[in-house]
Amino acid sequence: MNTSRLLAAISLGACLLLTSTAFAQEAIPAEQAVRHVGKSGMVCGKVERTRHAQNTEGEPTFLYMGGSFPRHTFSARIPGNIRDSFRPSPEELQGRDICVIGSIERDASRAEIAVNSASDIKLANIR
């Protein structure tokens, strides 16, 4: 490979690396999500409890994180109309580490993300 092609390949690689790094989101611990209300972000933590509110309008499923229910600091709200698109199911996420991507809003004294699609929740490896 000649020098100009090598330099072009290195430049392209560096450009791709910088682009992917610029769009990577920093993980916000569920316990600190309330500090980021009004911003978009990726909140990560262990799902302590799940609850399918079948008798509530929209039949949402809640994933409680950032401490034990009812003293949790964060919840992800999954609307009932997209509940069936989750694999694993929302209830199977209990006890697992996940990251939720979206707009962080306030719900009482807690932070919450209203989940728009199954792709907004990712299984995570949190140490």
GROMACS .gro file of N, CA, C and O in nm:
model
  508
    1MET      N    1   0.085  -0.117   0.000
    1MET     CA    2   0.000   0.000   0.000
    1MET      C    3   0.090   0.124   0.000
    1MET      O    4   0.183   0.132   0.078
    2ASN      N    5   0.060   0.218  -0.089
    2ASN     CA    6   0.144   0.338  -0.093
    2ASN      C    7   0.108   0.431   0.022
    2ASN      O    8   0.005   0.417   0.088
    3THR      N    9   0.195   0.529   0.045
    3THR     CA   10   0.182   0.619   0.159
    3THR      C   11   0.051   0.698   0.158
    3THR      O   12  -0.014   0.712   0.261
    4SER      N   13   0.009   0.748   0.042
    4SER     CA   14  -0.114   0.829   0.038
    4SER      C   15  -0.237   0.743   0.070
    4SER      O   16  -0.328   0.790   0.137
    5ARG      N   17  -0.239   0.618   0.024
    5ARG     CA   18  -0.352   0.531   0.057
    5ARG      C   19  -0.352   0.496   0.206
    5ARG      O   20  -0.457   0.489   0.269
    6LEU      N   21  -0.234   0.474   0.261
    6LEU     CA   22  -0.223   0.443   0.403
    6LEU      C   23  -0.272   0.561   0.487
    6LEU      O   24  -0.349   0.543   0.581
    7LEU      N   25  -0.231   0.682   0.451
    7LEU     CA   26  -0.276   0.801   0.524
    7LEU      C   27  -0.427   0.821   0.510
    7LEU      O   28  -0.495   0.858   0.606
    8ALA      N   29  -0.483   0.795   0.392
    8ALA     CA   30  -0.627   0.808   0.372
    8ALA      C   31  -0.702   0.706   0.458
    8ALA      O   32  -0.803   0.737   0.519
    9ALA      N   33  -0.650   0.584   0.466
    9ALA     CA   34  -0.714   0.480   0.546
    9ALA      C   35  -0.708   0.516   0.695
    9ALA      O   36  -0.805   0.500   0.768
   10ILE      N   37  -0.595   0.568   0.741
   10ILE     CA   38  -0.581   0.609   0.880
   10ILE      C   39  -0.677   0.725   0.911
   10ILE      O   40  -0.744   0.725   1.014
   11SER      N   41  -0.685   0.821   0.821
   11SER     CA   42  -0.775   0.935   0.841
   11SER      C   43  -0.921   0.891   0.847
   11SER      O   44  -0.997   0.937   0.931
   12LEU      N   45  -0.959   0.799   0.757
   12LEU     CA   46  -1.097   0.749   0.757
   12LEU      C   47  -1.127   0.675   0.887
   12LEU      O   48  -1.232   0.696   0.948
   13GLY      N   49  -1.033   0.593   0.932
   13GLY     CA   50  -1.052   0.520   1.058
   13GLY      C   51  -1.065   0.614   1.175
   13GLY      O   52  -1.152   0.597   1.261
   14ALA      N   53  -0.981   0.716   1.180
   14ALA     CA   54  -0.988   0.814   1.289
   14ALA      C   55  -1.120   0.890   1.285
   14ALA      O   56  -1.182   0.916   1.388
   15CYS      N   57  -1.166   0.923   1.167
   15CYS     CA   58  -1.292   0.995   1.149
   15CYS      C   59  -1.409   0.910   1.199
   15CYS      O   60  -1.497   0.958   1.270
   16LEU      N   61  -1.410   0.782   1.162
   16LEU     CA   62  -1.516   0.693   1.205
   16LEU      C   63  -1.515   0.675   1.357
   16LEU      O   64  -1.620   0.674   1.421
   17LEU      N   65  -1.397   0.664   1.415
   17LEU     CA   66  -1.384   0.649   1.560
   17LEU      C   67  -1.437   0.773   1.631
   17LEU      O   68  -1.513   0.763   1.726
   18LEU      N   69  -1.400   0.891   1.585
   18LEU     CA   70  -1.448   1.015   1.647
   18LEU      C   71  -1.598   1.029   1.632
   18LEU      O   72  -1.667   1.072   1.725
   19THR      N   73  -1.652   0.992   1.518
   19THR     CA   74  -1.797   1.002   1.496
   19THR      C   75  -1.871   0.910   1.591
   19THR      O   76  -1.967   0.950   1.655
   20SER      N   77  -1.828   0.785   1.603
   20SER     CA   78  -1.898   0.692   1.691
   20SER      C   79  -1.884   0.732   1.837
   20SER      O   80  -1.976   0.717   1.915
   21THR      N   81  -1.769   0.788   1.876
   21THR     CA   82  -1.749   0.833   2.013
   21THR      C   83  -1.837   0.953   2.043
   21THR      O   84  -1.893   0.964   2.151
   22ALA      N   85  -1.853   1.043   1.947
   22ALA     CA   86  -1.933   1.163   1.969
   22ALA      C   87  -2.079   1.131   1.994
   22ALA      O   88  -2.148   1.202   2.066
   23PHE      N   89  -2.129   1.022   1.935
   23PHE     CA   90  -2.269   0.987   1.950
   23PHE      C   91  -2.293   0.886   2.062
   23PHE      O   92  -2.407   0.852   2.089
   24ALA      N   93  -2.188   0.837   2.126
   24ALA     CA   94  -2.206   0.744   2.237
   24ALA      C   95  -2.262   0.820   2.356
   24ALA      O   96  -2.226   0.934   2.381
   25GLN      N   97  -2.354   0.756   2.428
   25GLN     CA   98  -2.414   0.821   2.543
   25GLN      C   99  -2.349   0.770   2.670
   25GLN      O  100  -2.323   0.652   2.684
   26GLU      N  101  -2.328   0.861   2.763
   26GLU     CA  102  -2.274   0.824   2.892
   26GLU      C  103  -2.386   0.764   2.976
   26GLU      O  104  -2.498   0.815   2.978
   27ALA      N  105  -2.356   0.656   3.046
   27ALA     CA  106  -2.456   0.590   3.130
   27ALA      C  107  -2.480   0.672   3.256
   27ALA      O  108  -2.387   0.710   3.326
   28ILE      N  109  -2.606   0.698   3.284
   28ILE     CA  110  -2.647   0.769   3.406
   28ILE      C  111  -2.699   0.664   3.503
   28ILE      O  112  -2.794   0.592   3.471
   29PRO      N  113  -2.639   0.651   3.622
   29PRO     CA  114  -2.692   0.555   3.719
   29PRO      C  115  -2.835   0.592   3.757
   29PRO      O  116  -2.868   0.710   3.772
   30ALA      N  117  -2.921   0.493   3.773
   30ALA     CA  118  -3.062   0.517   3.805
   30ALA      C  119  -3.077   0.604   3.929
   30ALA      O  120  -3.167   0.689   3.935
   31GLU      N  121  -2.987   0.590   4.024
   31GLU     CA  122  -2.993   0.669   4.147
   31GLU      C  123  -2.970   0.817   4.122
   31GLU      O  124  -3.007   0.901   4.203
   32GLN      N  125  -2.907   0.852   4.010
   32GLN     CA  126  -2.875   0.992   3.979
   32GLN      C  127  -2.960   1.050   3.866
   32GLN      O  128  -2.942   1.165   3.827
   33ALA      N  129  -3.056   0.974   3.815
   33ALA     CA  130  -3.136   1.017   3.700
   33ALA      C  131  -3.213   1.145   3.728
   33ALA      O  132  -3.230   1.229   3.639
   34VAL      N  133  -3.259   1.166   3.851
   34VAL     CA  134  -3.337   1.286   3.883
   34VAL      C  135  -3.255   1.413   3.860
   34VAL      O  136  -3.311   1.519   3.833
   35ARG      N  137  -3.125   1.404   3.863
   35ARG     CA  138  -3.037   1.520   3.836
   35ARG      C  139  -3.035   1.558   3.688
   35ARG      O  140  -2.982   1.661   3.651
   36HIS      N  141  -3.091   1.471   3.604
   36HIS     CA  142  -3.087   1.492   3.459
   36HIS      C  143  -3.226   1.514   3.398
   36HIS      O  144  -3.243   1.501   3.277
   37VAL      N  145  -3.324   1.547   3.483
   37VAL     CA  146  -3.460   1.571   3.436
   37VAL      C  147  -3.459   1.683   3.333
   37VAL      O  148  -3.390   1.784   3.349
   38GLY      N  149  -3.534   1.663   3.225
   38GLY     CA  150  -3.541   1.760   3.118
   38GLY      C  151  -3.440   1.737   3.007
   38GLY      O  152  -3.439   1.808   2.907
   39LYS      N  153  -3.356   1.636   3.023
   39LYS     CA  154  -3.255   1.603   2.923
   39LYS      C  155  -3.283   1.464   2.868
   39LYS      O  156  -3.351   1.383   2.928
   40SER      N  157  -3.226   1.436   2.753
   40SER     CA  158  -3.229   1.300   2.699
   40SER      C  159  -3.106   1.229   2.749
   40SER      O  160  -3.000   1.290   2.765
   41GLY      N  161  -3.118   1.101   2.776
   41GLY     CA  162  -3.003   1.027   2.826
   41GLY      C  163  -3.027   0.878   2.828
   41GLY      O  164  -3.132   0.828   2.783
   42MET      N  165  -2.928   0.808   2.883
   42MET     CA  166  -2.933   0.664   2.896
   42MET      C  167  -2.916   0.631   3.044
   42MET      O  168  -2.809   0.652   3.101
   43VAL      N  169  -3.024   0.585   3.106
   43VAL     CA  170  -3.024   0.554   3.249
   43VAL      C  171  -3.006   0.404   3.265
   43VAL      O  172  -3.077   0.325   3.203
   44CYS      N  173  -2.910   0.366   3.349
   44CYS     CA  174  -2.876   0.224   3.366
   44CYS      C  175  -2.886   0.183   3.512
   44CYS      O  176  -2.858   0.262   3.602
   45GLY      N  177  -2.924   0.058   3.533
   45GLY     CA  178  -2.930   0.002   3.668
   45GLY      C  179  -3.002  -0.131   3.668
   45GLY      O  180  -3.043  -0.183   3.564
   46LYS      N  181  -3.019  -0.184   3.788
   46LYS     CA  182  -3.086  -0.312   3.806
   46LYS      C  183  -3.236  -0.290   3.821
   46LYS      O  184  -3.280  -0.202   3.895
   47VAL      N  185  -3.315  -0.370   3.751
   47VAL     CA  186  -3.461  -0.366   3.765
   47VAL      C  187  -3.495  -0.438   3.894
   47VAL      O  188  -3.481  -0.559   3.905
   48GLU      N  189  -3.536  -0.360   3.994
   48GLU     CA  190  -3.567  -0.416   4.126
   48GLU      C  191  -3.704  -0.483   4.128
   48GLU      O  192  -3.725  -0.581   4.198
   49ARG      N  193  -3.798  -0.426   4.051
   49ARG     CA  194  -3.934  -0.479   4.049
   49ARG      C  195  -4.004  -0.436   3.922
   49ARG      O  196  -3.975  -0.329   3.867
   50THR      N  197  -4.098  -0.516   3.874
   50THR     CA  198  -4.182  -0.479   3.761
   50THR      C  199  -4.327  -0.482   3.806
   50THR      O  200  -4.363  -0.554   3.899
   51ARG      N  201  -4.410  -0.401   3.738
   51ARG     CA  202  -4.553  -0.402   3.770
   51ARG      C  203  -4.632  -0.370   3.644
   51ARG      O  204  -4.612  -0.265   3.582
   52HIS      N  205  -4.721  -0.459   3.606
   52HIS     CA  206  -4.811  -0.435   3.493
   52HIS      C  207  -4.940  -0.379   3.551
   52HIS      O  208  -5.015  -0.449   3.619
   53ALA      N  209  -4.967  -0.252   3.529
   53ALA     CA  210  -5.084  -0.183   3.584
   53ALA      C  211  -5.203  -0.203   3.491
   53ALA      O  212  -5.242  -0.113   3.416
   54GLN      N  213  -5.262  -0.321   3.495
   54GLN     CA  214  -5.370  -0.357   3.404
   54GLN      C  215  -5.496  -0.274   3.424
   54GLN      O  216  -5.575  -0.260   3.333
   55ASN      N  217  -5.517  -0.222   3.543
   55ASN     CA  218  -5.637  -0.144   3.572
   55ASN      C  219  -5.615   0.006   3.558
   55ASN      O  220  -5.698   0.086   3.601
   56THR      N  221  -5.504   0.046   3.499
   56THR     CA  222  -5.471   0.186   3.477
   56THR      C  223  -5.485   0.216   3.329
   56THR      O  224  -5.457   0.129   3.245
   57GLU      N  225  -5.525   0.338   3.297
   57GLU     CA  226  -5.541   0.378   3.156
   57GLU      C  227  -5.412   0.351   3.079
   57GLU      O  228  -5.303   0.389   3.120
   58GLY      N  229  -5.424   0.285   2.965
   58GLY     CA  230  -5.309   0.253   2.882
   58GLY      C  231  -5.237   0.126   2.924
   58GLY      O  232  -5.143   0.083   2.858
   59GLU      N  233  -5.278   0.067   3.035
   59GLU     CA  234  -5.219  -0.055   3.088
   59GLU      C  235  -5.066  -0.057   3.083
   59GLU      O  236  -5.003  -0.148   3.028
   60PRO      N  237  -5.000   0.044   3.143
   60PRO     CA  238  -4.854   0.049   3.137
   60PRO      C  239  -4.788  -0.058   3.225
   60PRO      O  240  -4.849  -0.111   3.317
   61THR      N  241  -4.664  -0.087   3.190
   61THR     CA  242  -4.579  -0.172   3.274
   61THR      C  243  -4.467  -0.082   3.323
   61THR      O  244  -4.406  -0.009   3.246
   62PHE      N  245  -4.440  -0.089   3.453
   62PHE     CA  246  -4.335  -0.008   3.514
   62PHE      C  247  -4.217  -0.096   3.551
   62PHE      O  248  -4.234  -0.205   3.605
   63LEU      N  249  -4.097  -0.047   3.520
   63LEU     CA  250  -3.973  -0.111   3.562
   63LEU      C  251  -3.912  -0.018   3.667
   63LEU      O  252  -3.875   0.095   3.635
   64TYR      N  253  -3.907  -0.063   3.792
   64TYR     CA  254  -3.858   0.020   3.901
   64TYR      C  255  -3.709  -0.007   3.923
   64TYR      O  256  -3.668  -0.122   3.940
   65MET      N  257  -3.631   0.101   3.924
   65MET     CA  258  -3.485   0.092   3.938
   65MET      C  259  -3.436   0.195   4.039
   65MET      O  260  -3.508   0.286   4.075
   66GLY      N  261  -3.311   0.181   4.080
   66GLY     CA  262  -3.252   0.279   4.171
   66GLY      C  263  -3.301   0.262   4.313
   66GLY      O  264  -3.329   0.359   4.381
   67GLY      N  265  -3.311   0.139   4.359
   67GLY     CA  266  -3.355   0.111   4.495
   67GLY      C  267  -3.482   0.029   4.495
   67GLY      O  268  -3.548   0.012   4.394
   68SER      N  269  -3.514  -0.021   4.613
   68SER     CA  270  -3.632  -0.107   4.629
   68SER      C  271  -3.761  -0.026   4.626
   68SER      O  272  -3.767   0.084   4.680
   69PHE      N  273  -3.863  -0.082   4.562
   69PHE     CA  274  -3.995  -0.022   4.559
   69PHE      C  275  -4.048  -0.018   4.702
   69PHE      O  276  -4.030  -0.113   4.776
   70PRO      N  277  -4.108   0.086   4.751
   70PRO     CA  278  -4.149   0.208   4.683
   70PRO      C  279  -4.049   0.323   4.696
   70PRO      O  280  -4.082   0.436   4.664
   71ARG      N  281  -3.929   0.294   4.740
   71ARG     CA  282  -3.829   0.400   4.758
   71ARG      C  283  -3.733   0.411   4.639
   71ARG      O  284  -3.626   0.466   4.651
   72HIS      N  285  -3.774   0.358   4.525
   72HIS     CA  286  -3.692   0.364   4.404
   72HIS      C  287  -3.676   0.510   4.358
   72HIS      O  288  -3.756   0.596   4.394
   73THR      N  289  -3.575   0.534   4.279
   73THR     CA  290  -3.547   0.671   4.232
   73THR      C  291  -3.577   0.690   4.084
   73THR      O  292  -3.575   0.802   4.035
   74PHE      N  293  -3.605   0.579   4.013
   74PHE     CA  294  -3.626   0.587   3.869
   74PHE      C  295  -3.723   0.478   3.825
   74PHE      O  296  -3.723   0.368   3.879
   75SER      N  297  -3.804   0.511   3.724
   75SER     CA  298  -3.890   0.408   3.662
   75SER      C  299  -3.894   0.428   3.512
   75SER      O  300  -3.885   0.540   3.463
   76ALA      N  301  -3.905   0.317   3.442
   76ALA     CA  302  -3.928   0.319   3.297
   76ALA      C  303  -4.074   0.278   3.279
   76ALA      O  304  -4.118   0.178   3.337
   77ARG      N  305  -4.149   0.356   3.202
   77ARG     CA  306  -4.291   0.328   3.180
   77ARG      C  307  -4.311   0.278   3.037
   77ARG      O  308  -4.287   0.349   2.942
   78ILE      N  309  -4.356   0.154   3.026
   78ILE     CA  310  -4.379   0.091   2.896
   78ILE      C  311  -4.530   0.093   2.869
   78ILE      O  312  -4.607   0.033   2.945
   79PRO      N  313  -4.575   0.159   2.763
   79PRO     CA  314  -4.717   0.160   2.732
   79PRO      C  315  -4.768   0.020   2.698
   79PRO      O  316  -4.695  -0.061   2.639
   80GLY      N  317  -4.892  -0.007   2.735
   80GLY     CA  318  -4.950  -0.139   2.710
   80GLY      C  319  -4.953  -0.179   2.564
   80GLY      O  320  -4.940  -0.297   2.531
   81ASN      N  321  -4.965  -0.081   2.473
   81ASN     CA  322  -4.976  -0.115   2.331
   81ASN      C  323  -4.844  -0.162   2.269
   81ASN      O  324  -4.845  -0.214   2.157
   82ILE      N  325  -4.731  -0.148   2.338
   82ILE     CA  326  -4.604  -0.201   2.284
   82ILE      C  327  -4.546  -0.312   2.372
   82ILE      O  328  -4.441  -0.366   2.342
   83ARG      N  329  -4.616  -0.346   2.477
   83ARG     CA  330  -4.570  -0.447   2.573
   83ARG      C  331  -4.534  -0.579   2.508
   83ARG      O  332  -4.434  -0.642   2.541
   84ASP      N  333  -4.614  -0.623   2.413
   84ASP     CA  334  -4.592  -0.753   2.348
   84ASP      C  335  -4.471  -0.756   2.255
   84ASP      O  336  -4.430  -0.863   2.210
   85SER      N  337  -4.413  -0.640   2.225
   85SER     CA  338  -4.297  -0.636   2.136
   85SER      C  339  -4.165  -0.662   2.209
   85SER      O  340  -4.060  -0.668   2.146
   86PHE      N  341  -4.170  -0.681   2.341
   86PHE     CA  342  -4.048  -0.701   2.419
   86PHE      C  343  -4.009  -0.847   2.428
   86PHE      O  344  -4.090  -0.933   2.459
   87ARG      N  345  -3.882  -0.874   2.396
   87ARG     CA  346  -3.821  -1.006   2.413
   87ARG      C  347  -3.686  -0.981   2.476
   87ARG      O  348  -3.601  -0.920   2.412
   88PRO      N  349  -3.660  -1.018   2.599
   88PRO     CA  350  -3.751  -1.085   2.690
   88PRO      C  351  -3.866  -0.993   2.732
   88PRO      O  352  -3.860  -0.872   2.713
   89SER      N  353  -3.970  -1.053   2.793
   89SER     CA  354  -4.086  -0.976   2.837
   89SER      C  355  -4.044  -0.880   2.949
   89SER      O  356  -3.942  -0.903   3.015
   90PRO      N  357  -4.119  -0.773   2.971
   90PRO     CA  358  -4.084  -0.680   3.079
   90PRO      C  359  -4.066  -0.749   3.215
   90PRO      O  360  -3.973  -0.718   3.289
   91GLU      N  361  -4.149  -0.847   3.247
   91GLU     CA  362  -4.137  -0.916   3.376
   91GLU      C  363  -4.007  -0.996   3.385
   91GLU      O  364  -3.953  -1.013   3.495
   92GLU      N  365  -3.957  -1.043   3.272
   92GLU     CA  366  -3.831  -1.119   3.273
   92GLU      C  367  -3.709  -1.029   3.294
   92GLU      O  368  -3.598  -1.078   3.314
   93LEU      N  369  -3.729  -0.898   3.290
   93LEU     CA  370  -3.619  -0.805   3.314
   93LEU      C  371  -3.593  -0.784   3.463
   93LEU      O  372  -3.489  -0.731   3.501
   94GLN      N  373  -3.687  -0.825   3.549
   94GLN     CA  374  -3.668  -0.809   3.693
   94GLN      C  375  -3.542  -0.881   3.737
   94GLN      O  376  -3.519  -0.995   3.701
   95GLY      N  377  -3.459  -0.811   3.813
   95GLY     CA  378  -3.332  -0.867   3.861
   95GLY      C  379  -3.217  -0.853   3.764
   95GLY      O  380  -3.104  -0.889   3.795
   96ARG      N  381  -3.244  -0.797   3.646
   96ARG     CA  382  -3.139  -0.782   3.544
   96ARG      C  383  -3.096  -0.636   3.532
   96ARG      O  384  -3.171  -0.544   3.564
   97ASP      N  385  -2.974  -0.617   3.485
   97ASP     CA  386  -2.921  -0.484   3.460
   97ASP      C  387  -2.960  -0.441   3.319
   97ASP      O  388  -2.937  -0.515   3.224
   98ILE      N  389  -3.018  -0.322   3.309
   98ILE     CA  390  -3.062  -0.270   3.179
   98ILE      C  391  -3.022  -0.123   3.167
   98ILE      O  392  -2.988  -0.058   3.266
   99CYS      N  393  -3.030  -0.071   3.045
   99CYS     CA  394  -3.018   0.071   3.018
   99CYS      C  395  -3.142   0.113   2.940
   99CYS      O  396  -3.187   0.041   2.851
  100VAL      N  397  -3.197   0.229   2.978
  100VAL     CA  398  -3.317   0.282   2.914
  100VAL      C  399  -3.279   0.415   2.850
  100VAL      O  400  -3.222   0.503   2.915
  101ILE      N  401  -3.312   0.431   2.723
  101ILE     CA  402  -3.277   0.551   2.648
  101ILE      C  403  -3.402   0.633   2.622
  101ILE      O  404  -3.505   0.580   2.582
  102GLY      N  405  -3.393   0.764   2.649
  102GLY     CA  406  -3.507   0.851   2.622
  102GLY      C  407  -3.499   0.982   2.696
  102GLY      O  408  -3.396   1.017   2.753
  103SER      N  409  -3.609   1.053   2.695
  103SER     CA  410  -3.620   1.182   2.762
  103SER      C  411  -3.651   1.159   2.910
  103SER      O  412  -3.750   1.093   2.944
  104ILE      N  413  -3.567   1.211   2.996
  104ILE     CA  414  -3.582   1.192   3.140
  104ILE      C  415  -3.675   1.300   3.194
  104ILE      O  416  -3.647   1.419   3.183
  105GLU      N  417  -3.787   1.255   3.250
  105GLU     CA  418  -3.888   1.347   3.303
  105GLU      C  419  -3.904   1.323   3.453
  105GLU      O  420  -3.857   1.224   3.506
  106ARG      N  421  -3.978   1.412   3.517
  106ARG     CA  422  -4.004   1.398   3.660
  106ARG      C  423  -4.141   1.335   3.680
  106ARG      O  424  -4.238   1.371   3.615
  107ASP      N  425  -4.147   1.239   3.772
  107ASP     CA  426  -4.273   1.178   3.813
  107ASP      C  427  -4.271   1.179   3.965
  107ASP      O  428  -4.199   1.100   4.027
  108ALA      N  429  -4.346   1.270   4.026
  108ALA     CA  430  -4.342   1.293   4.171
  108ALA      C  431  -4.198   1.329   4.208
  108ALA      O  432  -4.141   1.420   4.150
  109SER      N  433  -4.138   1.258   4.302
  109SER     CA  434  -4.000   1.289   4.342
  109SER      C  435  -3.899   1.202   4.269
  109SER      O  436  -3.781   1.201   4.302
  110ARG      N  437  -3.945   1.129   4.169
  110ARG     CA  438  -3.859   1.036   4.096
  110ARG      C  439  -3.839   1.081   3.952
  110ARG      O  440  -3.910   1.167   3.903
  111ALA      N  441  -3.745   1.015   3.886
  111ALA     CA  442  -3.724   1.038   3.743
  111ALA      C  443  -3.789   0.923   3.667
  111ALA      O  444  -3.801   0.811   3.720
  112GLU      N  445  -3.831   0.950   3.543
  112GLU     CA  446  -3.898   0.849   3.463
  112GLU      C  447  -3.867   0.870   3.316
  112GLU      O  448  -3.853   0.983   3.270
  113ILE      N  449  -3.858   0.761   3.243
  113ILE     CA  450  -3.852   0.766   3.097
  113ILE      C  451  -3.974   0.692   3.045
  113ILE      O  452  -4.000   0.578   3.085
  114ALA      N  453  -4.048   0.758   2.957
  114ALA     CA  454  -4.160   0.693   2.888
  114ALA      C  455  -4.100   0.622   2.766
  114ALA      O  456  -4.049   0.687   2.675
  115VAL      N  457  -4.103   0.491   2.767
  115VAL     CA  458  -4.042   0.410   2.662
  115VAL      C  459  -4.130   0.416   2.537
  115VAL      O  460  -4.252   0.401   2.545
  116ASN      N  461  -4.068   0.440   2.421
  116ASN     CA  462  -4.141   0.450   2.295
  116ASN      C  463  -4.136   0.324   2.212
  116ASN      O  464  -4.222   0.302   2.127
  117SER      N  465  -4.033   0.242   2.231
  117SER     CA  466  -4.021   0.116   2.156
  117SER      C  467  -3.930   0.022   2.233
  117SER      O  468  -3.855   0.064   2.322
  118ALA      N  469  -3.936  -0.105   2.198
  118ALA     CA  470  -3.852  -0.206   2.263
  118ALA      C  471  -3.704  -0.174   2.248
  118ALA      O  472  -3.624  -0.209   2.334
  119SER      N  473  -3.667  -0.105   2.142
  119SER     CA  474  -3.525  -0.072   2.119
  119SER      C  475  -3.473   0.034   2.217
  119SER      O  476  -3.353   0.058   2.222
  120ASP      N  477  -3.562   0.096   2.295
  120ASP     CA  478  -3.520   0.194   2.396
  120ASP      C  479  -3.462   0.128   2.520
  120ASP      O  480  -3.408   0.197   2.607
  121ILE      N  481  -3.475  -0.003   2.532
  121ILE     CA  482  -3.424  -0.077   2.648
  121ILE      C  483  -3.324  -0.179   2.600
  121ILE      O  484  -3.350  -0.258   2.511
  122LYS      N  485  -3.207  -0.175   2.663
  122LYS     CA  486  -3.098  -0.268   2.628
  122LYS      C  487  -3.051  -0.341   2.753
  122LYS      O  488  -3.044  -0.280   2.861
  123LEU      N  489  -3.020  -0.469   2.739
  123LEU     CA  490  -2.956  -0.540   2.850
  123LEU      C  491  -2.816  -0.484   2.866
  123LEU      O  492  -2.751  -0.449   2.768
  124ALA      N  493  -2.770  -0.473   2.990
  124ALA     CA  494  -2.640  -0.408   3.016
  124ALA      C  495  -2.552  -0.498   3.099
  124ALA      O  496  -2.600  -0.587   3.170
  125ASN      N  497  -2.424  -0.472   3.090
  125ASN     CA  498  -2.325  -0.534   3.179
  125ASN      C  499  -2.274  -0.425   3.270
  125ASN      O  500  -2.186  -0.349   3.232
  126ILE      N  501  -2.331  -0.415   3.388
  126ILE     CA  502  -2.291  -0.313   3.485
  126ILE      C  503  -2.214  -0.383   3.595
  126ILE      O  504  -2.259  -0.481   3.651
  127ARG      N  505  -2.102  -0.327   3.628
  127ARG     CA  506  -2.019  -0.387   3.732
  127ARG      C  507  -2.040  -0.318   3.863
  127ARG      O  508  -2.060  -0.210   3.884
   0.00000   0.00000   0.00000
